[in-house]
PDB file of C-alpha atoms in Angstrom:
ATOM      1  CA  MET A   1     -66.961  49.579 -88.015  1.00 54.00           C
ATOM      2  CA  CYS A   2     -68.178  51.339 -90.939  1.00 59.00           C
ATOM      3  CA  ASN A   3     -71.975  51.448 -89.973  1.00 59.00           C
ATOM      4  CA  GLY A   4     -74.331  52.649 -93.036  1.00 58.00           C
ATOM      5  CA  CYS A   5     -71.506  53.089 -95.373  1.00 60.00           C
ATOM      6  CA  GLY A   6     -72.546  52.865 -99.465  1.00 55.00           C
ATOM      7  CA  SER A   7     -72.484  54.186-102.601  1.00 50.00           C
ATOM      8  CA  THR A   8     -74.251  54.989-105.712  1.00 53.00           C
ATOM      9  CA  SER A   9     -75.306  52.233-108.296  1.00 57.00           C
ATOM     10  CA  GLY A  10     -73.356  51.753-111.498  1.00 61.00           C
ATOM     11  CA  SER A  11     -70.401  49.758-112.468  1.00 62.00           C
ATOM     12  CA  ALA A  12     -68.392  52.708-111.761  1.00 67.00           C
ATOM     13  CA  ALA A  13     -69.492  52.563-108.409  1.00 64.00           C
ATOM     14  CA  GLN A  14     -68.909  48.880-107.583  1.00 62.00           C
ATOM     15  CA  HIS A  15     -65.371  50.212-108.154  1.00 80.00           C
ATOM     16  CA  VAL A  16     -65.710  52.638-106.046  1.00 87.00           C
ATOM     17  CA  ALA A  17     -67.306  50.435-103.919  1.00 83.00           C
ATOM     18  CA  GLY A  18     -64.313  47.944-103.632  1.00 86.00           C
ATOM     19  CA  ARG A  19     -61.687  50.601-103.720  1.00 90.00           C
ATOM     20  CA  MET A  20     -63.441  51.751-100.196  1.00 91.00           C
ATOM     21  CA  LEU A  21     -63.710  48.235 -99.081  1.00 92.00           C
ATOM     22  CA  ASP A  22     -60.225  47.327-100.050  1.00 93.00           C
ATOM     23  CA  ALA A  23     -59.123  50.134 -97.775  1.00 95.00           C
ATOM     24  CA  ALA A  24     -60.965  49.564 -95.043  1.00 94.00           C
ATOM     25  CA  GLU A  25     -59.720  46.056 -95.179  1.00 95.00           C
ATOM     26  CA  ARG A  26     -56.110  47.382 -95.045  1.00 95.00           C
ATOM     27  CA  GLU A  27     -57.160  49.531 -91.591  1.00 95.00           C
ATOM     28  CA  ALA A  28     -58.403  46.626 -90.400  1.00 95.00           C
ATOM     29  CA  VAL A  29     -55.277  44.547 -90.526  1.00 95.00           C
ATOM     30  CA  GLN A  30     -52.931  47.384 -89.448  1.00 94.00           C
ATOM     31  CA  ARG A  31     -55.624  47.508 -86.291  1.00 95.00           C
ATOM     32  CA  GLY A  32     -55.367  43.762 -86.044  1.00 94.00           C
ATOM     33  CA  CYS A  33     -58.521  42.557 -87.202  1.00 95.00           C
ATOM     34  CA  HIS A  34     -58.079  39.085 -89.126  1.00 95.00           C
ATOM     35  CA  GLY A  35     -61.507  39.179 -90.302  1.00 96.00           C
ATOM     36  CA  ALA A  36     -64.662  40.969 -91.805  1.00 96.00           C
ATOM     37  CA  LEU A  37     -68.304  40.875 -91.194  1.00 96.00           C
ATOM     38  CA  ILE A  38     -70.787  42.604 -93.532  1.00 96.00           C
ATOM     39  CA  ASP A  39     -74.248  42.001 -93.934  1.00 97.00           C
ATOM     40  CA  THR A  40     -76.997  43.764 -96.713  1.00 97.00           C
ATOM     41  CA  PHE A  41     -80.204  43.534 -97.484  1.00 96.00           C
ATOM     42  CA  ASN A  42     -78.962  44.072-101.254  1.00 95.00           C
ATOM     43  CA  PRO A  43     -78.897  41.143-103.199  1.00 95.00           C
ATOM     44  CA  MET A  44     -76.745  42.710-105.680  1.00 93.00           C
ATOM     45  CA  ALA A  45     -74.748  44.172-102.904  1.00 92.00           C
ATOM     46  CA  ALA A  46     -74.284  40.751-101.836  1.00 96.00           C
ATOM     47  CA  LYS A  47     -72.585  39.413-105.347  1.00 94.00           C
ATOM     48  CA  VAL A  48     -70.458  42.783-104.940  1.00 90.00           C
ATOM     49  CA  TYR A  49     -69.160  41.663-101.773  1.00 94.00           C
ATOM     50  CA  GLU A  50     -68.457  37.906-102.446  1.00 96.00           C
ATOM     51  CA  ARG A  51     -66.442  39.406-105.770  1.00 92.00           C
ATOM     52  CA  GLN A  52     -64.153  40.653-103.407  1.00 93.00           C
ATOM     53  CA  GLY A  53     -63.635  37.870-101.640  1.00 95.00           C
ATOM     54  CA  TYR A  54     -66.292  37.970 -99.058  1.00 97.00           C
ATOM     55  CA  ARG A  55     -68.118  34.311 -98.202  1.00 98.00           C
ATOM     56  CA  PRO A  56     -72.486  34.324 -97.090  1.00 98.00           C
ATOM     57  CA  PHE A  57     -72.554  32.083 -93.901  1.00 98.00           C
ATOM     58  CA  GLY A  58     -75.909  33.320 -93.271  1.00 98.00           C
ATOM     59  CA  THR A  59     -79.540  34.731 -94.293  1.00 97.00           C
ATOM     60  CA  LEU A  60     -82.013  36.139 -91.696  1.00 97.00           C
ATOM     61  CA  PRO A  61     -85.369  35.391 -94.157  1.00 96.00           C
ATOM     62  CA  ASP A  62     -88.226  38.179 -93.686  1.00 95.00           C
ATOM     63  CA  PHE A  63     -85.949  40.380 -91.902  1.00 92.00           C
ATOM     64  CA  PRO A  64     -87.650  43.017 -92.701  1.00 89.00           C
ATOM     65  CA  ILE A  65     -90.726  41.084 -93.922  1.00 93.00           C
ATOM     66  CA  GLY A  66     -90.113  40.634 -97.870  1.00 93.00           C
ATOM     67  CA  ARG A  67     -86.706  41.213 -97.449  1.00 94.00           C
ATOM     68  CA  SER A  68     -83.769  38.737 -96.551  1.00 96.00           C
ATOM     69  CA  ARG A  69     -80.949  40.284 -94.293  1.00 97.00           C
ATOM     70  CA  ILE A  70     -77.250  38.538 -95.730  1.00 98.00           C
ATOM     71  CA  PHE A  71     -73.980  37.820 -93.849  1.00 98.00           C
ATOM     72  CA  LEU A  72     -70.868  37.660 -95.744  1.00 98.00           C
ATOM     73  CA  GLN A  73     -67.547  37.015 -94.201  1.00 98.00           C
ATOM     74  CA  LYS A  74     -63.945  37.850 -95.013  1.00 97.00           C
ATOM     75  CA  THR A  75     -60.062  36.544 -93.150  1.00 97.00           C
ATOM     76  CA  LEU A  76     -58.095  39.404 -93.614  1.00 96.00           C
ATOM     77  CA  ALA A  77     -54.866  37.679 -92.142  1.00 76.00           C
ATOM     78  CA  ASP A  78     -53.266  36.818 -95.577  1.00 57.00           C
ATOM     79  CA  ARG A  79     -53.543  40.436 -96.306  1.00 48.00           C
ATOM     80  CA  ALA A  80     -50.900  41.236 -94.050  1.00 44.00           C
TER      81      ALA A  80
END
């Protein structure tokens, strides 16, 4: 589990974030995990996660008020 992982903004940072996700997913597979779950309050971050293969499966609107919490998931079994 990686709570509070993040990086700076910008396209270079998106590549860093992608590499961080790849590394975390490889480690998860090595530990026997078959899926990953991410949540974010940032719609731009959600798009980055979707480019990495994550799919949204739920949203909590107004959590906190004025923002939404977006939940995304990805199957890792095919990475083994």
